[in-house]
Coordinates of C-alpha atoms in Angstrom, one line a residue:
M128 CA -52.2 -4.0 -42.5
K129 CA -54.0 -0.8 -41.6
S130 CA -54.0 2.1 -44.0
F131 CA -51.8 4.4 -41.9
E132 CA -49.2 1.6 -41.5
K133 CA -49.3 1.0 -45.3
S134 CA -48.7 4.7 -46.0
A135 CA -45.9 4.9 -43.5
L136 CA -44.1 2.0 -45.0
L137 CA -44.5 3.4 -48.5
F138 CA -43.2 6.8 -47.3
L139 CA -40.1 4.9 -45.8
L140 CA -39.6 2.7 -48.9
R141 CA -39.8 5.8 -51.2
H142 CA -37.0 7.4 -49.2
L143 CA -35.0 4.4 -49.1
F144 CA -35.3 3.9 -52.9
A145 CA -34.1 7.5 -53.3
G146 CA -31.2 6.9 -51.1
I147 CA -30.2 3.7 -53.0
V148 CA -30.4 5.5 -56.4
G149 CA -28.1 8.2 -55.0
A150 CA -25.7 5.5 -53.7
V151 CA -25.6 3.8 -57.1
V152 CA -25.0 7.0 -58.9
L153 CA -22.2 8.0 -56.6
A154 CA -20.5 4.6 -56.6
S155 CA -20.8 4.3 -60.4
G156 CA -19.4 7.9 -60.8
L157 CA -16.5 7.0 -58.5
L158 CA -15.5 3.9 -60.6
W159 CA -16.3 5.4 -63.9
F160 CA -14.2 8.5 -63.4
D161 CA -11.4 6.4 -61.5
V162 CA -11.5 8.9 -58.5
A163 CA -8.3 8.5 -56.4
K164 CA -7.5 5.5 -58.7
L165 CA -10.2 3.5 -56.9
A166 CA -11.2 1.6 -60.1
T167 CA -7.6 0.8 -61.0
L168 CA -7.0 -0.5 -57.4
I169 CA -10.2 -2.7 -57.5
G170 CA -9.4 -3.9 -61.1
N171 CA -5.9 -5.0 -60.0
S172 CA -7.0 -6.7 -57.0
E173 CA -7.8 -10.4 -56.7
Y174 CA -10.8 -9.4 -54.6
G175 CA -12.2 -6.9 -57.1
I176 CA -15.7 -8.3 -57.1
T177 CA -15.9 -8.4 -53.3
A178 CA -14.6 -4.8 -53.1
T179 CA -17.2 -3.6 -55.6
V180 CA -20.1 -5.4 -53.9
M181 CA -18.9 -3.9 -50.5
L182 CA -18.6 -0.4 -51.9
Y183 CA -22.1 -0.5 -53.5
A184 CA -23.7 -2.2 -50.4
G185 CA -22.0 0.2 -48.0
L186 CA -23.1 3.2 -49.8
M187 CA -26.7 1.9 -50.3
L188 CA -27.0 1.2 -46.6
T189 CA -25.6 4.6 -45.6
F190 CA -27.5 6.7 -48.2
G191 CA -30.8 4.7 -47.8
S192 CA -30.6 5.2 -44.0
V193 CA -29.8 8.9 -44.2
S194 CA -32.5 9.4 -46.8
M195 CA -35.1 7.7 -44.5
G196 CA -33.9 9.7 -41.5
I197 CA -34.2 13.0 -43.3
G198 CA -37.6 12.0 -44.5
I199 CA -38.7 11.3 -40.9
M200 CA -37.2 14.4 -39.6
T201 CA -38.6 16.7 -42.1
M202 CA -42.2 15.5 -41.6
N203 CA -44.1 18.6 -40.6
E204 CA -47.2 17.2 -38.9
D205 CA -46.6 18.9 -35.5
T206 CA -47.7 22.6 -36.2
R207 CA -48.1 23.9 -32.7
P208 CA -47.3 27.5 -32.3

């Protein structure tokens, strides 16, 4: 792997990790504070584990992708006047 490929991959992974951390914080907050009775609904469902995994996975995918996209779009290497 070439050095520029390695740095680009690390750049994307760093942003992906930031998005995943944000998603975990949001999902945990939603469940902890029982926003819109979400935790109650999941707790009373027979598919509670599946719903929780889907909540975390969906938010991780969304926030990770958005974070990587923001990272790419805010790169400032093209400084033409």
